[in-house]
CSV table of C-alpha atoms and ligand atoms in Angstrom, one decimal:
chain,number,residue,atom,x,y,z
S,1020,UNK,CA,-105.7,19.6,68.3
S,1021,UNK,CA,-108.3,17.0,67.6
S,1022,UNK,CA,-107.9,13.5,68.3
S,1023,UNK,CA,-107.6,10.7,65.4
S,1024,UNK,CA,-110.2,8.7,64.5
S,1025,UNK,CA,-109.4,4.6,63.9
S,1026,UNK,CA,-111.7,2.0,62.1
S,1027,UNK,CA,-111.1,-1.5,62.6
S,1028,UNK,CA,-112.4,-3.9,60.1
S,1029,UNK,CA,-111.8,-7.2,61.7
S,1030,UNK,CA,-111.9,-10.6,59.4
S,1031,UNK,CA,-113.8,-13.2,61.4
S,1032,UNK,CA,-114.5,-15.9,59.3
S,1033,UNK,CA,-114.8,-18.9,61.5
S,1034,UNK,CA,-113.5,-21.3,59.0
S,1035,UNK,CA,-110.5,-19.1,58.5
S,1036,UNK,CA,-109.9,-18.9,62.3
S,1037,UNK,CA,-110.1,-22.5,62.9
S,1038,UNK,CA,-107.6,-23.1,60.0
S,1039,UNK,CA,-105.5,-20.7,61.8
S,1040,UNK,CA,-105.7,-22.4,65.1
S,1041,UNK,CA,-103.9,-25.0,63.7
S,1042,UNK,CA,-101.6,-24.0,61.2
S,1043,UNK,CA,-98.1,-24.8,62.4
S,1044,UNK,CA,-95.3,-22.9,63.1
S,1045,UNK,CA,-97.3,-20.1,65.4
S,1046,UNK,CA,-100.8,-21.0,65.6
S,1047,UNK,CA,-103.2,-18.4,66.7
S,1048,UNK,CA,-106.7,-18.8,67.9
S,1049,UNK,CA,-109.6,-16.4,67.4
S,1050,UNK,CA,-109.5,-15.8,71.3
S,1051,UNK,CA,-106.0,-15.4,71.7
S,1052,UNK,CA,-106.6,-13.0,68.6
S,1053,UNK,CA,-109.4,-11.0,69.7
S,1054,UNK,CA,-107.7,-10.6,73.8
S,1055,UNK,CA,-104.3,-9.2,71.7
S,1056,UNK,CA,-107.2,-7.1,69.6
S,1057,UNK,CA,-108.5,-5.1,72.5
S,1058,UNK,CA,-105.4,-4.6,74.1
S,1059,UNK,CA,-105.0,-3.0,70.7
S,1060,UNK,CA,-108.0,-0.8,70.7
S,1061,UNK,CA,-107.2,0.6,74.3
S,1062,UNK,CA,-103.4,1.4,73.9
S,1063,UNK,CA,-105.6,3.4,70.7
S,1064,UNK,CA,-107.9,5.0,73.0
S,1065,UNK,CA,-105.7,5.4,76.2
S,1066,UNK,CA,-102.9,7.6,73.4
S,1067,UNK,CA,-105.1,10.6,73.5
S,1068,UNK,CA,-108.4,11.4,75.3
S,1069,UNK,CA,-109.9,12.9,71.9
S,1070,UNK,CA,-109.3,9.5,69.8
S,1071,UNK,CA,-112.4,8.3,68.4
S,1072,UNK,CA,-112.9,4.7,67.6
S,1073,UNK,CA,-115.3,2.4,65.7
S,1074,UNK,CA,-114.8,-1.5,64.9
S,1075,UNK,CA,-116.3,-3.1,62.4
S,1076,UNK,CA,-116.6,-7.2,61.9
S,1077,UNK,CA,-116.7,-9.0,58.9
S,1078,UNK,CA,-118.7,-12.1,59.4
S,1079,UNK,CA,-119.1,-14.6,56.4
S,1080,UNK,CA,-122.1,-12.8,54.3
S,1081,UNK,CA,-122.9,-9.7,56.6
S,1082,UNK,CA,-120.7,-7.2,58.4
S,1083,UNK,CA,-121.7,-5.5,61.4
S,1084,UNK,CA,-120.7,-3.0,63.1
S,1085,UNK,CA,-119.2,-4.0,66.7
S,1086,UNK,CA,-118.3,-0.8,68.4
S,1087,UNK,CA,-118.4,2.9,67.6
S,1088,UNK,CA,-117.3,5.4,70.3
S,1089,UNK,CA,-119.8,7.7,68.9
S,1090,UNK,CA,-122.8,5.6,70.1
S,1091,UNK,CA,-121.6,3.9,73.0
S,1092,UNK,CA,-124.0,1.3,74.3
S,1093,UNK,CA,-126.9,2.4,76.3
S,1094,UNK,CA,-126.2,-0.2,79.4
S,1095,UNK,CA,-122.9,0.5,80.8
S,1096,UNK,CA,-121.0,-2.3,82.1
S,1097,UNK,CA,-121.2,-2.8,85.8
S,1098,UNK,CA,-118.1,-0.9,87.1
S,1099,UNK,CA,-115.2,-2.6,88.7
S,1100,UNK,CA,-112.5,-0.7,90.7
S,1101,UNK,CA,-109.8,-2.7,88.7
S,1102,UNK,CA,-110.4,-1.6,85.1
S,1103,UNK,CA,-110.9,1.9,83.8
S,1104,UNK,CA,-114.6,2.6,82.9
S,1105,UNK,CA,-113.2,3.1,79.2
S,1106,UNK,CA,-111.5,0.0,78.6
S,1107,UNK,CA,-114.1,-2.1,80.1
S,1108,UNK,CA,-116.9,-0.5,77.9
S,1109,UNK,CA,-114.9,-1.4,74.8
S,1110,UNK,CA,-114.2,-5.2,76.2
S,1111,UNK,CA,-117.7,-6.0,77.1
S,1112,UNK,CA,-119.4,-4.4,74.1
S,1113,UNK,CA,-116.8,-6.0,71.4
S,1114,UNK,CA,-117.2,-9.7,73.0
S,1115,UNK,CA,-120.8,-9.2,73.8
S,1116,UNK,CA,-121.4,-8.5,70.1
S,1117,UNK,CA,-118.8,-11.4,68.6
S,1118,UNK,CA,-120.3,-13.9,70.6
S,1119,UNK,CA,-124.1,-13.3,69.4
S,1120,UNK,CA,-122.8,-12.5,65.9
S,1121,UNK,CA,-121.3,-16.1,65.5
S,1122,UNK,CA,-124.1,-17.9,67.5
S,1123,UNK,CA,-126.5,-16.6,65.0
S,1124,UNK,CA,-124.7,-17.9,62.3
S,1125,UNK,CA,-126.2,-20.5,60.3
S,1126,UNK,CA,-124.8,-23.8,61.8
S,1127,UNK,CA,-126.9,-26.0,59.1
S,1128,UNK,CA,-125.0,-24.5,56.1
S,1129,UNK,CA,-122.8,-26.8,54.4
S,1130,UNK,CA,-120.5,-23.8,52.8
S,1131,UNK,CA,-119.2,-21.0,54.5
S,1132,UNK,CA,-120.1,-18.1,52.7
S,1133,UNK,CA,-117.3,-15.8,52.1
S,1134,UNK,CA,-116.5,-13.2,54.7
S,1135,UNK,CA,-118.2,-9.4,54.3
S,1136,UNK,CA,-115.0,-7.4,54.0
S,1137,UNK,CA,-115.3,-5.4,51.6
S,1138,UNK,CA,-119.1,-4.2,52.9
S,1139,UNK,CA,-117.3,-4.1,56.3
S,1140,UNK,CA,-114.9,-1.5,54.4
S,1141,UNK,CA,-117.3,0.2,52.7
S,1142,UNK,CA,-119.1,1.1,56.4
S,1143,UNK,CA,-116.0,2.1,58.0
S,1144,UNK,CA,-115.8,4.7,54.9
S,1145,UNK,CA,-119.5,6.1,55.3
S,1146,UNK,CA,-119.0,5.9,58.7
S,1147,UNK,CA,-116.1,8.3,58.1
S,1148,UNK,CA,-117.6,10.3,56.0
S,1149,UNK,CA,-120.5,10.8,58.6
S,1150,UNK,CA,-117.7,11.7,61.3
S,1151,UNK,CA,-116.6,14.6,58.7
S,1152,UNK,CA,-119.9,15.8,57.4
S,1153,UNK,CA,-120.6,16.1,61.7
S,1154,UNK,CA,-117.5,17.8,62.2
S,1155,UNK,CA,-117.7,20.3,58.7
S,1156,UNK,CA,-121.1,21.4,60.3
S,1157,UNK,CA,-119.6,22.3,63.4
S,1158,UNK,CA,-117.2,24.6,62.0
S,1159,UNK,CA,-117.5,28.3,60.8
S,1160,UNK,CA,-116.9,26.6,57.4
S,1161,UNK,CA,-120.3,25.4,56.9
S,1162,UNK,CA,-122.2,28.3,57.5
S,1163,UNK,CA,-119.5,30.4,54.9
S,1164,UNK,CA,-119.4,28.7,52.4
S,1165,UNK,CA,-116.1,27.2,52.6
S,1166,UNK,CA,-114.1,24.1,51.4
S,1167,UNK,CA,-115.0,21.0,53.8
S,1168,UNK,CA,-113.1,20.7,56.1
S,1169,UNK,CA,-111.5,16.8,56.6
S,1170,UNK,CA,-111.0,14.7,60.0
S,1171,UNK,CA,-107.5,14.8,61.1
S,1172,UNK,CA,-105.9,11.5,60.1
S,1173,UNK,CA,-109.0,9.6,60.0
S,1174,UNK,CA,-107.4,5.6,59.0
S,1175,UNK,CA,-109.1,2.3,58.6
S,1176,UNK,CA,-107.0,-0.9,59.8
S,1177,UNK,CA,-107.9,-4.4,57.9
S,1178,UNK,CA,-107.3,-7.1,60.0
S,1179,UNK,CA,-107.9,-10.0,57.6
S,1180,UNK,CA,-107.2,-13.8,57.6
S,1181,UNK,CA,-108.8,-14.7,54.3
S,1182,UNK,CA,-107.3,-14.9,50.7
S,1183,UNK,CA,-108.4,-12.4,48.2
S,1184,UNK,CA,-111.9,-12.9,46.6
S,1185,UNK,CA,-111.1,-11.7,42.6
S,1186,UNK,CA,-114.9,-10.7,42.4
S,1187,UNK,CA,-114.3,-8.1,44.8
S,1188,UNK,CA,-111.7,-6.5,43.4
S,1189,UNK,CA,-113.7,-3.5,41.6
S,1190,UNK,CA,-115.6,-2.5,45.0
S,1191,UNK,CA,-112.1,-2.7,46.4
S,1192,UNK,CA,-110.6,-0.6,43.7
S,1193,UNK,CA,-113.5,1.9,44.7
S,1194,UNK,CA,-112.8,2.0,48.3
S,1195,UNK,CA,-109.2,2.6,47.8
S,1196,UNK,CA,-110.5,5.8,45.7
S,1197,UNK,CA,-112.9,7.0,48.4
S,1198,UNK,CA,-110.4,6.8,50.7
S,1199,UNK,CA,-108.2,8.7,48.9
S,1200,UNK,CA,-111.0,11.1,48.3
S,1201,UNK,CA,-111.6,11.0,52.4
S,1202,UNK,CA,-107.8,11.7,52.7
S,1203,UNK,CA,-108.1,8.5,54.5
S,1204,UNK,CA,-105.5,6.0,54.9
S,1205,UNK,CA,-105.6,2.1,54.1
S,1206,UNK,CA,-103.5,-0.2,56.6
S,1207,UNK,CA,-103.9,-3.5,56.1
S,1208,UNK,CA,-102.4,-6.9,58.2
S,1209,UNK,CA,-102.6,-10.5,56.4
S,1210,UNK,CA,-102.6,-12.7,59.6
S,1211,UNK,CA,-103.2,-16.0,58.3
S,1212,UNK,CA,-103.2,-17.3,54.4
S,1213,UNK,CA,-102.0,-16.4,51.5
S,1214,UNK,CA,-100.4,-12.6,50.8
S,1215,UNK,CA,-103.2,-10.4,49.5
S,1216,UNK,CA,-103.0,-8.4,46.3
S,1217,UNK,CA,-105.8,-5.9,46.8
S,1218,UNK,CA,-105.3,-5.2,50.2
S,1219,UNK,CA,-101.3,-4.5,49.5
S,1220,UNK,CA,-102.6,-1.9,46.8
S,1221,UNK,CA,-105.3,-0.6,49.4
S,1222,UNK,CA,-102.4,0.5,51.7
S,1223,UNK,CA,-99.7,1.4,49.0
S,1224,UNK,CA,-102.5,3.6,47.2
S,1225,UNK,CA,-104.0,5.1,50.4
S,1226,UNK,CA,-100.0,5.9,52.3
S,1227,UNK,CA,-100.5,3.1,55.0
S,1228,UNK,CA,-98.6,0.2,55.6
S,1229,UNK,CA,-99.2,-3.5,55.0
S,1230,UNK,CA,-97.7,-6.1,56.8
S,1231,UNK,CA,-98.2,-10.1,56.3
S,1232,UNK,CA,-97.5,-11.5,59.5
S,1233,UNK,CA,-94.7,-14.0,59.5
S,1234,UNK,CA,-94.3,-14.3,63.7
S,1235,UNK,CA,-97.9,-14.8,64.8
S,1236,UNK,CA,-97.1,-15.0,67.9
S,1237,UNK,CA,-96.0,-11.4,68.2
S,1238,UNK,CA,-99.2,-9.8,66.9
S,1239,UNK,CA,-99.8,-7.6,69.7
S,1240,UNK,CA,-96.3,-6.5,69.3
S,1241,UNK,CA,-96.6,-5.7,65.6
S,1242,UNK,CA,-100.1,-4.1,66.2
S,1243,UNK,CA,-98.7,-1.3,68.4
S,1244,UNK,CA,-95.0,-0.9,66.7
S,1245,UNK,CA,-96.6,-0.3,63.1
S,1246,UNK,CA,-100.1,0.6,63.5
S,1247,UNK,CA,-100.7,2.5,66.7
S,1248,UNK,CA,-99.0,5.4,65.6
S,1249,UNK,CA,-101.1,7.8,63.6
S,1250,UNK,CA,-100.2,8.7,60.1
S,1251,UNK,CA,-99.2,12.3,61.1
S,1252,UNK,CA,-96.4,11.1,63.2
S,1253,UNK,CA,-95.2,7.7,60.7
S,1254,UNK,CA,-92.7,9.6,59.3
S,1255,UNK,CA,-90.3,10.8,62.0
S,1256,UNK,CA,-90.5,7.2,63.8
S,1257,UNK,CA,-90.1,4.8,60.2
S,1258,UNK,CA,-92.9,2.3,60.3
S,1259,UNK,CA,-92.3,-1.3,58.3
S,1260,UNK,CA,-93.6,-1.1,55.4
S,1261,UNK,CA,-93.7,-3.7,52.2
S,1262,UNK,CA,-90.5,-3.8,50.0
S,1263,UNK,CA,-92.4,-6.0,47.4
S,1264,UNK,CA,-96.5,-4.8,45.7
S,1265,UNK,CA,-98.3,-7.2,43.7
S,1266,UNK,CA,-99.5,-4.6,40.9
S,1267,UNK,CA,-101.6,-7.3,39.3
S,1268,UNK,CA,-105.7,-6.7,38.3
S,1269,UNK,CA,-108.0,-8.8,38.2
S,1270,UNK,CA,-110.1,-9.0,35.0
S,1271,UNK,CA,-113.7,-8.2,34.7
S,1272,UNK,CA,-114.7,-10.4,32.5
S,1273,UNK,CA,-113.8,-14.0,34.4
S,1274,UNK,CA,-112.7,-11.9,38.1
S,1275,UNK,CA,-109.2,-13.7,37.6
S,1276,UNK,CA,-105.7,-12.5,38.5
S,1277,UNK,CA,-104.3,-11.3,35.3
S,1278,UNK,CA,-100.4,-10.9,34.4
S,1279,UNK,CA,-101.7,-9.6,30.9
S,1280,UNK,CA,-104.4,-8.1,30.0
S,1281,UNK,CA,-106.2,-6.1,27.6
S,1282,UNK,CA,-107.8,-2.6,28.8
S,1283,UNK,CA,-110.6,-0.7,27.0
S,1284,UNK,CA,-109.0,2.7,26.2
S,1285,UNK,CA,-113.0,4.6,26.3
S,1286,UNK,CA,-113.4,2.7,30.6
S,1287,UNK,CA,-110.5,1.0,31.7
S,1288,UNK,CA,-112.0,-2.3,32.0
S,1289,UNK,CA,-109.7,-5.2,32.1
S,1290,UNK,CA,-110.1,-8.0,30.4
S,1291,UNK,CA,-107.5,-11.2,29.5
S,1292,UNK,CA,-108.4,-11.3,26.4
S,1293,UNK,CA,-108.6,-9.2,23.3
S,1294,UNK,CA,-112.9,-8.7,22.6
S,1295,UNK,CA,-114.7,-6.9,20.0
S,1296,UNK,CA,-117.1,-5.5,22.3
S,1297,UNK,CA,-116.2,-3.9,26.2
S,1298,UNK,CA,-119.2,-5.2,28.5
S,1299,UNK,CA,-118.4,-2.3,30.2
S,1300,UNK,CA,-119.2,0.7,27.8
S,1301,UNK,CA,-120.4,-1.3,25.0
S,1302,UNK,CA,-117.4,0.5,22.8
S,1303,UNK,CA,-117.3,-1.9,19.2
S,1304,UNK,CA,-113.9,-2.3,18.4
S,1305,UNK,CA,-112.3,-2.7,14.9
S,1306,UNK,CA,-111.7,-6.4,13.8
S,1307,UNK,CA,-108.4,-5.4,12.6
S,1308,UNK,CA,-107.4,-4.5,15.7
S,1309,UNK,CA,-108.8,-7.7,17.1
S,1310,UNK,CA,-106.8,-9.4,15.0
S,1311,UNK,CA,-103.8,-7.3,15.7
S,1312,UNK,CA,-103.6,-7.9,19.4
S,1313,UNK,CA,-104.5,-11.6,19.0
S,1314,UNK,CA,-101.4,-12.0,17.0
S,1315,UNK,CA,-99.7,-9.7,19.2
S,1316,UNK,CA,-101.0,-11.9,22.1
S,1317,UNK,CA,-97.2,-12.5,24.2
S,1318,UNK,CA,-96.2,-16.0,25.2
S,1319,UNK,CA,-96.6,-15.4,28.8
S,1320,UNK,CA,-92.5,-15.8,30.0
S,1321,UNK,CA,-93.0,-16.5,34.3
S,1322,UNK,CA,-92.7,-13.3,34.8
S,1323,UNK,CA,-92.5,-12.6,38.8
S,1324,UNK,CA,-96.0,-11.9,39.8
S,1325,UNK,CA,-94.7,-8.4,41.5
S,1326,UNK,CA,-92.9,-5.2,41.4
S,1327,UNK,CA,-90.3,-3.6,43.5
S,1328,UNK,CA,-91.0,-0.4,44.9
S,1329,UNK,CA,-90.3,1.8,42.2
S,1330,UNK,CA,-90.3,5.9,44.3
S,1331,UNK,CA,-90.7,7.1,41.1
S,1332,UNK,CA,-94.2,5.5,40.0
S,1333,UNK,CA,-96.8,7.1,40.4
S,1334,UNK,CA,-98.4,6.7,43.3
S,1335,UNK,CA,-102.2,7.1,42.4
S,1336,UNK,CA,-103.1,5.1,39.0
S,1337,UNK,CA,-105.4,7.8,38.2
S,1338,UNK,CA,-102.6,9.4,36.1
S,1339,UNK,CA,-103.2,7.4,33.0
S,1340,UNK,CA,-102.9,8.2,29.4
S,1341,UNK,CA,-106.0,6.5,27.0
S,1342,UNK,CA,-103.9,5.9,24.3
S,1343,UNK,CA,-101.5,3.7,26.0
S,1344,UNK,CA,-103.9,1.5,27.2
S,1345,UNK,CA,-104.2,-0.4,24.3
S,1346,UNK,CA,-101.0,-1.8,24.9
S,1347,UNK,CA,-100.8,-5.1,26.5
S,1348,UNK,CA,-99.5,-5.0,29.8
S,1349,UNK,CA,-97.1,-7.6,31.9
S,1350,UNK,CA,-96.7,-6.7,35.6
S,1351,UNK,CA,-93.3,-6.3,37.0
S,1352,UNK,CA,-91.9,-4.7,33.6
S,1353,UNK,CA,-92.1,-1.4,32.0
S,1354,UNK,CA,-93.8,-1.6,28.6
S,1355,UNK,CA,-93.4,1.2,25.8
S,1356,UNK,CA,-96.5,3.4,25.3
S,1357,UNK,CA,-97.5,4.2,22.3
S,1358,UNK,CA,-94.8,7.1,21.6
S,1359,UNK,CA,-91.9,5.2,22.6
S,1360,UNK,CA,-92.3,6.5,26.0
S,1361,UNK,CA,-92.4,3.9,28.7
S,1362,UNK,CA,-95.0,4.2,31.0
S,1363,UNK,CA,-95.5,2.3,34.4
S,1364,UNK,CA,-96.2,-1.4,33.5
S,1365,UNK,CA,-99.5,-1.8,34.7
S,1366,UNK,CA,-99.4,0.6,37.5
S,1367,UNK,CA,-101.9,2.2,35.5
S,1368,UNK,CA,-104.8,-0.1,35.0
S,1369,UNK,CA,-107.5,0.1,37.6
S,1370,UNK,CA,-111.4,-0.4,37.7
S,1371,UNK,CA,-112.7,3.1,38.0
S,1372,UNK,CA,-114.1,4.3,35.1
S,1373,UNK,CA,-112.8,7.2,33.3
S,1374,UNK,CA,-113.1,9.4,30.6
S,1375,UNK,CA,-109.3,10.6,30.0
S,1376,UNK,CA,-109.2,8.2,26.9
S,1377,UNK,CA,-112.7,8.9,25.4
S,1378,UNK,CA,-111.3,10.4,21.9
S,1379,UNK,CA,-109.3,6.9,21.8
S,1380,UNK,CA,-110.9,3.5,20.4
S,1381,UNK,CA,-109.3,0.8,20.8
S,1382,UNK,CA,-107.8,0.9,17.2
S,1383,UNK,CA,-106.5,4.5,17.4
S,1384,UNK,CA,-103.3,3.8,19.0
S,1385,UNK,CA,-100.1,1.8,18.0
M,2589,ZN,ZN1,-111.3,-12.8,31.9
M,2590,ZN,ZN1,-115.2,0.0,27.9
């Protein structure tokens, strides 16, 4: 049996880090983090001699990649008799990196530029595809003709410490569906601010767990107890997982986190309001329709920003019919489609372009 492979995608936004140094109760400092880290990363390795490993660091405005098992430095460390040659590589490389990553940021810079994440995430996924495309040609499927082949529960852990950034929500809506393309699975720790939206979708789309982290003082703890077991075995030792996922888009036209919006029926965009053209597509609308959904417009009631786990949603928003979505949508209720049948409150609104609703304008339905 072959190994799993692990990608780390590892927040470290200074700013972030020094905020998190002294928020009280539990404060946690980026050294304190990144010593509980590699402890981490070789419990990961020291589980199976075949368990591949690549970390990846998003820095604000560039990620990098920090350590790949695949290309292990050319130097190796100087050994020591106390630490095993494998631990020690890992160690040396992933400070040796850090350190010259965040010297070489620019100190002069009044504002911080927002940390890389999501092109830290998008690496970890080529690099994963790589790892497959590698493997596919070293099977007897290649040279037949066969299906590809896909790594055995390849998995990409977020470690991230800042909020969400609304503009990012479309590449992250497209990484989610790579992944799930990739068979790859999303697990995702808040460790310092606010709860994030995308990345609680990222893990309930993909089958991995998220977990905001309440007691930062037992990181390490939480590290190995939810996320050091690989997918394949989650379900006969019951991982934590969220009870609560904030469904909520983000609209395209302004990047803000809707509770209503409006949803081209030809591409799925979002938008929060009613518009006669999508900036999407360029689909014209009808102006009585316009004027229909304007009047239609709901008083927004507070409704709660999330949803319950519902086992019976779907659990990919792929599954979406075009005529429904004309219909407004509030999260955290389930709204009647356009034949009286409900459908999934706004489970089913996402930023991938599709053509299931092509035959439907925006005035066909209702
Ligand atoms: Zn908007
Ligand atoms: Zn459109």
């Amino acid at each position: 049996m072959n190994g799993s492979h692990l990608s780390v995608v590892v927040d470290l936004s200074p700013s972030q880090w020094h905020l998190s140094s002294l928020h009280q109760p539990y404060p946690l400092d980026l050294g304190s983090f990144v010593s509980q880290l590699l402890a981490f990363l070789n419990a990961h390795i020291a589980s199976r001699h075949e368990n591949s490993l690549a970390v990846f660091g998003a820095f604000p405005g560039k990620s990098v990649l920090l350590y790949s098992s695949a290309n292990p430095p050319a130097e190796t460390p100087s050994s020591d008799a106390n630490s095993f040659p494998s631990f020690k590589m890992v160690d040396s490389t992933m400070m040796h990196n850090i350190v010259q990553q965040l010297d070489s940021l620019n100190q002069d810079s009044v504002e911080e530029a927002p940390s890389a994440l999501v092109g830290a995430l998008t690496k970890s996924l080529c690099y994963i595809n790589r790892l497959t495309l590698e493997f596919n040609a070293s099977t007897a499927n290649a040279t037949e003709g066969l299906e590809p082949l896909t790594l055995s529960d390849p998995r990409i852990l977020i470690l991230s410490v800042s909020p969400d950034q609304t503009a990012s929500y479309i590449p992250v809506m497209n990484s989610i569906f790579s992944a799930q393309k990739l068979k790859v699975t999303i697990d995702a720790c808040q460790i310092y601010g606010p709860e994030t939206v995308f990345l609680q979708q990222a893990a309930h789309l993909t089958g991995g767990s998220y977990i905001y982290l309440e007691r930062r003082d037992a990181l390490l703890q939480y590290l190995t107890m939810t996320f050091l077991p690989p997918p394949s075995v989650r379900h006969t030792i019951s991982v934590p997982t969220q009870d609560k996922i904030d469904f909520r888009a983000a609209c395209f036209c302004h990047k803000n986190i809707v509770d209503v919006g409006f949803v081209c029926s030809v591409c799925l965009s979002i938008f929060c309001q009613p518009v006669p053209v999508c900036s999407t597509c360029r689909t014209k609308f009808p102006i009585k329709t316009l004027q229909r959904l304007n009047a239609a417009r709901p008083s927004l009631p507070l409704a709660s920003a999330s949803q319950s786990r519902n086992p019976s949603a779907p659990s990919t928003p792929m599954k979406t019919d075009g005529r429904a979505s004309a219909t407004p949508f509030r999260s955290g209720e389930t709204p009647l489609g356009p034949g009286g049948l409900p459908h999934s409150g706004n489970i089913n609104v996402n930023g991938t372009p599709h053509t299931n609703g092509a035959k439907n304008g925006l005035g066909s339905s209702g």
